């Protein structure tokens, strides 16, 4: 009888495994969605981040297990997942904010940032490896026009993505007489996918050598359970006519590690075959996770580029949004030969080099599509646009 009972338990255990979890994460007070929340299954390599609408999806989750939600501006939340797991709405409590330190010590921000960058510099030659997912959506005057989705293996460090290997790709675009394509936004994403930014010949970035060129201050301190997180703002003091970046660093005040970096990019150097009405505006938001590494490494980076163009007397406002998510670290990937980061690489060429596999894409979402992305993808799928590289109309 005892053996039969154990056998029944085994059957039940198998029956409740491999569930798909999906839902939405919102602010407990305002009800607003929270983008870039880190979501992981405790004790596993399964993870993702929420999209711009606070939505997420994780497939093949063994039940029972525990799911963790973390964001530097909110109190971490853990939930036990039972055999009836059905996540719909998750509410995170905002972390307390302390502004007193700004008044008490106006030079604290510069000391914190300098110490954090010096600590990161000690790891600048250490490479990390992982599997990643990339999605890029181009809209013109608010209407979706083009989409890329790629699975990569990546080689990266605390400065940037050094190399990549495309594993699965797909691309589709609408052919309605209006076209705009940014051929290598992935280069912008990869080159800014770190917090120890390299000194460039062109433009002004926040680096250990350029701190004197920025006005640096602690904007606020976020009170977390393990340690406070200081939000250090850096505003460029020089000529605003050149290429430069203003930044916000989220730094642990005890461990001096950087967990989030927000960049506002001005006067981005670009060659565009149209009249640019105003300089390009670009932003990046990168999150870093140090749970299993000696220093926080890339978890996700989102980039947004907005343009205002005049084309034959017509105003076009292209917007290109992308998100790169490292969903699994894997040291074993270091045996591969990675393609070195190069700004001349064309994204579409990479996509066309790999045969489109519709079955793979049906069952492998890593970052949940927003409503806008989902509607555009469904329309492209209905026209068999993926794999043909053109909207057949």
PDB file of N, CA and C in Angstrom, residues 157-215:
ATOM      1  N   UNK A 157      30.918  41.875 -20.915  1.00  0.00           N
ATOM      2  CA  UNK A 157      31.601  42.216 -19.673  1.00  0.00           C
ATOM      3  C   UNK A 157      30.902  43.421 -19.051  1.00  0.00           C
ATOM      4  N   UNK A 158      31.547  44.092 -18.109  1.00  0.00           N
ATOM      5  CA  UNK A 158      30.875  45.199 -17.420  1.00  0.00           C
ATOM      6  C   UNK A 158      30.832  46.461 -18.287  1.00  0.00           C
ATOM      7  N   UNK A 159      31.424  46.424 -19.473  1.00  0.00           N
ATOM      8  CA  UNK A 159      31.426  47.585 -20.358  1.00  0.00           C
ATOM      9  C   UNK A 159      30.418  47.478 -21.494  1.00  0.00           C
ATOM     10  N   UNK A 160      30.298  46.288 -22.095  1.00  0.00           N
ATOM     11  CA  UNK A 160      29.477  46.162 -23.302  1.00  0.00           C
ATOM     12  C   UNK A 160      29.289  44.692 -23.655  1.00  0.00           C
ATOM     13  N   UNK A 161      28.480  44.439 -24.682  1.00  0.00           N
ATOM     14  CA  UNK A 161      28.441  43.128 -25.319  1.00  0.00           C
ATOM     15  C   UNK A 161      29.613  43.067 -26.289  1.00  0.00           C
ATOM     16  N   UNK A 162      30.531  42.138 -26.077  1.00  0.00           N
ATOM     17  CA  UNK A 162      31.736  42.050 -26.902  1.00  0.00           C
ATOM     18  C   UNK A 162      31.501  41.263 -28.186  1.00  0.00           C
ATOM     19  N   UNK A 163      30.681  40.208 -28.100  1.00  0.00           N
ATOM     20  CA  UNK A 163      30.469  39.360 -29.260  1.00  0.00           C
ATOM     21  C   UNK A 163      29.141  38.636 -29.173  1.00  0.00           C
ATOM     22  N   UNK A 164      28.689  38.124 -30.312  1.00  0.00           N
ATOM     23  CA  UNK A 164      27.369  37.506 -30.357  1.00  0.00           C
ATOM     24  C   UNK A 164      27.348  36.408 -31.413  1.00  0.00           C
ATOM     25  N   UNK A 165      26.398  35.490 -31.241  1.00  0.00           N
ATOM     26  CA  UNK A 165      26.086  34.485 -32.250  1.00  0.00           C
ATOM     27  C   UNK A 165      24.569  34.420 -32.346  1.00  0.00           C
ATOM     28  N   UNK A 166      24.014  34.711 -33.514  1.00  0.00           N
ATOM     29  CA  UNK A 166      22.564  34.639 -33.711  1.00  0.00           C
ATOM     30  C   UNK A 166      22.159  33.176 -33.863  1.00  0.00           C
ATOM     31  N   UNK A 167      21.141  32.754 -33.099  1.00  0.00           N
ATOM     32  CA  UNK A 167      20.688  31.368 -33.110  1.00  0.00           C
ATOM     33  C   UNK A 167      19.360  31.193 -33.853  1.00  0.00           C
ATOM     34  N   UNK A 168      18.411  32.052 -33.557  1.00  0.00           N
ATOM     35  CA  UNK A 168      17.108  32.037 -34.229  1.00  0.00           C
ATOM     36  C   UNK A 168      16.713  33.484 -34.503  1.00  0.00           C
ATOM     37  N   UNK A 169      16.154  33.740 -35.674  1.00  0.00           N
ATOM     38  CA  UNK A 169      15.812  35.111 -36.038  1.00  0.00           C
ATOM     39  C   UNK A 169      14.515  35.152 -36.839  1.00  0.00           C
ATOM     40  N   UNK A 170      13.880  36.316 -36.802  1.00  0.00           N
ATOM     41  CA  UNK A 170      12.780  36.567 -37.736  1.00  0.00           C
ATOM     42  C   UNK A 170      12.605  38.072 -37.898  1.00  0.00           C
ATOM     43  N   UNK A 171      11.992  38.445 -39.034  1.00  0.00           N
ATOM     44  CA  UNK A 171      11.854  39.841 -39.396  1.00  0.00           C
ATOM     45  C   UNK A 171      10.616  39.985 -40.271  1.00  0.00           C
ATOM     46  N   UNK A 172       9.908  41.090 -40.089  1.00  0.00           N
ATOM     47  CA  UNK A 172       8.783  41.398 -40.988  1.00  0.00           C
ATOM     48  C   UNK A 172       8.621  42.902 -41.043  1.00  0.00           C
ATOM     49  N   UNK A 173       8.166  43.401 -42.200  1.00  0.00           N
ATOM     50  CA  UNK A 173       7.912  44.829 -42.334  1.00  0.00           C
ATOM     51  C   UNK A 173       6.690  45.053 -43.200  1.00  0.00           C
ATOM     52  N   UNK A 174       6.035  46.159 -42.945  1.00  0.00           N
ATOM     53  CA  UNK A 174       4.855  46.542 -43.716  1.00  0.00           C
ATOM     54  C   UNK A 174       5.310  47.320 -44.935  1.00  0.00           C
ATOM     55  N   UNK A 175       4.715  47.029 -46.078  1.00  0.00           N
ATOM     56  CA  UNK A 175       5.083  47.679 -47.330  1.00  0.00           C
ATOM     57  C   UNK A 175       3.940  48.579 -47.766  1.00  0.00           C
ATOM     58  N   UNK A 176       3.914  49.793 -47.206  1.00  0.00           N
ATOM     59  CA  UNK A 176       2.794  50.705 -47.473  1.00  0.00           C
ATOM     60  C   UNK A 176       3.263  52.027 -48.077  1.00  0.00           C
ATOM     61  N   UNK A 177       4.423  52.019 -48.706  1.00  0.00           N
ATOM     62  CA  UNK A 177       4.899  53.225 -49.364  1.00  0.00           C
ATOM     63  C   UNK A 177       5.700  54.135 -48.462  1.00  0.00           C
ATOM     64  N   UNK A 178       5.647  53.909 -47.153  1.00  0.00           N
ATOM     65  CA  UNK A 178       6.445  54.680 -46.198  1.00  0.00           C
ATOM     66  C   UNK A 178       7.423  53.720 -45.549  1.00  0.00           C
ATOM     67  N   UNK A 179       8.686  54.036 -45.636  1.00  0.00           N
ATOM     68  CA  UNK A 179       9.685  53.118 -45.098  1.00  0.00           C
ATOM     69  C   UNK A 179      10.759  53.891 -44.353  1.00  0.00           C
ATOM     70  N   UNK A 180      11.150  53.344 -43.225  1.00  0.00           N
ATOM     71  CA  UNK A 180      12.304  53.853 -42.489  1.00  0.00           C
ATOM     72  C   UNK A 180      12.953  52.663 -41.806  1.00  0.00           C
ATOM     73  N   UNK A 181      14.249  52.550 -41.922  1.00  0.00           N
ATOM     74  CA  UNK A 181      14.943  51.421 -41.311  1.00  0.00           C
ATOM     75  C   UNK A 181      16.237  51.897 -40.692  1.00  0.00           C
ATOM     76  N   UNK A 182      16.424  51.567 -39.419  1.00  0.00           N
ATOM     77  CA  UNK A 182      17.699  51.799 -38.752  1.00  0.00           C
ATOM     78  C   UNK A 182      18.453  50.480 -38.804  1.00  0.00           C
ATOM     79  N   UNK A 183      19.530  50.454 -39.563  1.00  0.00           N
ATOM     80  CA  UNK A 183      20.143  49.180 -39.929  1.00  0.00           C
ATOM     81  C   UNK A 183      20.881  48.494 -38.790  1.00  0.00           C
ATOM     82  N   UNK A 184      21.290  49.247 -37.756  1.00  0.00           N
ATOM     83  CA  UNK A 184      22.078  48.583 -36.708  1.00  0.00           C
ATOM     84  C   UNK A 184      21.822  49.177 -35.318  1.00  0.00           C
ATOM     85  N   UNK A 185      20.538  49.251 -34.924  1.00  0.00           N
ATOM     86  CA  UNK A 185      20.256  49.693 -33.556  1.00  0.00           C
ATOM     87  C   UNK A 185      20.801  48.695 -32.544  1.00  0.00           C
ATOM     88  N   UNK A 186      20.947  47.446 -32.956  1.00  0.00           N
ATOM     89  CA  UNK A 186      21.519  46.458 -32.040  1.00  0.00           C
ATOM     90  C   UNK A 186      22.928  46.876 -31.609  1.00  0.00           C
ATOM     91  N   UNK A 187      23.668  47.568 -32.497  1.00  0.00           N
ATOM     92  CA  UNK A 187      25.008  48.045 -32.132  1.00  0.00           C
ATOM     93  C   UNK A 187      24.918  49.057 -30.992  1.00  0.00           C
ATOM     94  N   UNK A 188      23.954  49.981 -31.088  1.00  0.00           N
ATOM     95  CA  UNK A 188      23.759  50.952 -30.013  1.00  0.00           C
ATOM     96  C   UNK A 188      23.429  50.238 -28.709  1.00  0.00           C
ATOM     97  N   UNK A 189      22.552  49.252 -28.776  1.00  0.00           N
ATOM     98  CA  UNK A 189      22.163  48.487 -27.592  1.00  0.00           C
ATOM     99  C   UNK A 189      23.356  47.740 -27.004  1.00  0.00           C
ATOM    100  N   UNK A 190      24.095  47.030 -27.857  1.00  0.00           N
ATOM    101  CA  UNK A 190      25.231  46.243 -27.380  1.00  0.00           C
ATOM    102  C   UNK A 190      26.335  47.123 -26.791  1.00  0.00           C
ATOM    103  N   UNK A 191      26.621  48.250 -27.446  1.00  0.00           N
ATOM    104  CA  UNK A 191      27.747  49.075 -27.009  1.00  0.00           C
ATOM    105  C   UNK A 191      27.468  49.808 -25.702  1.00  0.00           C
ATOM    106  N   UNK A 192      26.180  49.965 -25.324  1.00  0.00           N
ATOM    107  CA  UNK A 192      25.817  50.629 -24.079  1.00  0.00           C
ATOM    108  C   UNK A 192      25.263  49.650 -23.048  1.00  0.00           C
ATOM    109  N   UNK A 193      25.557  48.354 -23.236  1.00  0.00           N
ATOM    110  CA  UNK A 193      25.012  47.313 -22.363  1.00  0.00           C
ATOM    111  C   UNK A 193      25.909  47.049 -21.161  1.00  0.00           C
ATOM    112  N   UNK A 194      26.477  48.097 -20.592  1.00  0.00           N
ATOM    113  CA  UNK A 194      27.310  47.965 -19.411  1.00  0.00           C
ATOM    114  C   UNK A 194      27.284  49.263 -18.631  1.00  0.00           C
ATOM    115  N   UNK A 195      28.033  49.310 -17.530  1.00  0.00           N
ATOM    116  CA  UNK A 195      28.058  50.532 -16.729  1.00  0.00           C
ATOM    117  C   UNK A 195      29.453  51.117 -16.604  1.00  0.00           C
ATOM    118  N   UNK A 196      30.468  50.369 -17.027  1.00  0.00           N
ATOM    119  CA  UNK A 196      31.824  50.912 -17.071  1.00  0.00           C
ATOM    120  C   UNK A 196      32.091  51.313 -18.520  1.00  0.00           C
ATOM    121  N   UNK A 197      31.525  52.446 -18.926  1.00  0.00           N
ATOM    122  CA  UNK A 197      31.564  52.833 -20.329  1.00  0.00           C
ATOM    123  C   UNK A 197      32.984  53.192 -20.748  1.00  0.00           C
ATOM    124  N   UNK A 198      33.313  52.796 -21.982  1.00  0.00           N
ATOM    125  CA  UNK A 198      34.655  53.028 -22.489  1.00  0.00           C
ATOM    126  C   UNK A 198      34.799  54.464 -22.989  1.00  0.00           C
ATOM    127  N   UNK A 199      35.994  55.013 -22.870  1.00  0.00           N
ATOM    128  CA  UNK A 199      36.264  56.353 -23.363  1.00  0.00           C
ATOM    129  C   UNK A 199      36.199  56.357 -24.885  1.00  0.00           C
ATOM    130  N   UNK A 200      35.417  57.271 -25.440  1.00  0.00           N
ATOM    131  CA  UNK A 200      35.241  57.366 -26.886  1.00  0.00           C
ATOM    132  C   UNK A 200      35.957  58.598 -27.428  1.00  0.00           C
ATOM    133  N   UNK A 201      36.341  58.526 -28.703  1.00  0.00           N
ATOM    134  CA  UNK A 201      36.947  59.683 -29.349  1.00  0.00           C
ATOM    135  C   UNK A 201      35.914  60.780 -29.570  1.00  0.00           C
ATOM    136  N   UNK A 202      34.669  60.369 -29.742  1.00  0.00           N
ATOM    137  CA  UNK A 202      33.611  61.318 -30.028  1.00  0.00           C
ATOM    138  C   UNK A 202      32.588  61.308 -28.903  1.00  0.00           C
ATOM    139  N   UNK A 203      32.240  62.490 -28.400  1.00  0.00           N
ATOM    140  CA  UNK A 203      31.215  62.584 -27.389  1.00  0.00           C
ATOM    141  C   UNK A 203      31.749  62.492 -25.969  1.00  0.00           C
ATOM    142  N   UNK A 204      30.827  62.729 -25.006  1.00  0.00           N
ATOM    143  CA  UNK A 204      31.167  62.708 -23.598  1.00  0.00           C
ATOM    144  C   UNK A 204      30.300  61.697 -22.861  1.00  0.00           C
ATOM    145  N   UNK A 205      30.948  60.624 -22.351  1.00  0.00           N
ATOM    146  CA  UNK A 205      30.297  59.634 -21.516  1.00  0.00           C
ATOM    147  C   UNK A 205      30.796  59.809 -20.088  1.00  0.00           C
ATOM    148  N   UNK A 206      30.074  59.241 -19.139  1.00  0.00           N
ATOM    149  CA  UNK A 206      30.535  59.225 -17.754  1.00  0.00           C
ATOM    150  C   UNK A 206      31.558  58.108 -17.606  1.00  0.00           C
ATOM    151  N   UNK A 207      32.802  58.472 -17.364  1.00  0.00           N
ATOM    152  CA  UNK A 207      33.870  57.512 -17.126  1.00  0.00           C
ATOM    153  C   UNK A 207      34.709  58.019 -15.957  1.00  0.00           C
ATOM    154  N   UNK A 208      35.618  57.198 -15.483  1.00  0.00           N
ATOM    155  CA  UNK A 208      36.497  57.628 -14.400  1.00  0.00           C
ATOM    156  C   UNK A 208      37.331  58.845 -14.799  1.00  0.00           C
ATOM    157  N   UNK A 209      37.650  58.963 -16.096  1.00  0.00           N
ATOM    158  CA  UNK A 209      38.470  60.076 -16.568  1.00  0.00           C
ATOM    159  C   UNK A 209      37.666  61.353 -16.806  1.00  0.00           C
ATOM    160  N   UNK A 210      36.341  61.235 -16.897  1.00  0.00           N
ATOM    161  CA  UNK A 210      35.538  62.410 -17.271  1.00  0.00           C
ATOM    162  C   UNK A 210      34.630  62.922 -16.163  1.00  0.00           C
ATOM    163  N   UNK A 211      34.781  62.434 -14.927  1.00  0.00           N
ATOM    164  CA  UNK A 211      33.885  62.827 -13.839  1.00  0.00           C
ATOM    165  C   UNK A 211      33.878  64.333 -13.620  1.00  0.00           C
ATOM    166  N   UNK A 212      35.000  64.977 -13.844  1.00  0.00           N
ATOM    167  CA  UNK A 212      35.098  66.434 -13.635  1.00  0.00           C
ATOM    168  C   UNK A 212      34.218  67.210 -14.607  1.00  0.00           C
ATOM    169  N   UNK A 213      33.815  66.581 -15.706  1.00  0.00           N
ATOM    170  CA  UNK A 213      33.000  67.254 -16.720  1.00  0.00           C
ATOM    171  C   UNK A 213      31.507  67.180 -16.419  1.00  0.00           C
ATOM    172  N   UNK A 214      31.135  66.539 -15.308  1.00  0.00           N
ATOM    173  CA  UNK A 214      29.730  66.340 -14.984  1.00  0.00           C
ATOM    174  C   UNK A 214      29.391  66.914 -13.610  1.00  0.00           C
ATOM    175  N   UNK A 215      28.172  67.412 -13.517  1.00  0.00           N
ATOM    176  CA  UNK A 215      27.622  67.797 -12.221  1.00  0.00           C
ATOM    177  C   UNK A 215      27.016  66.546 -11.601  1.00  0.00           C
TER     178      UNK A 215
END
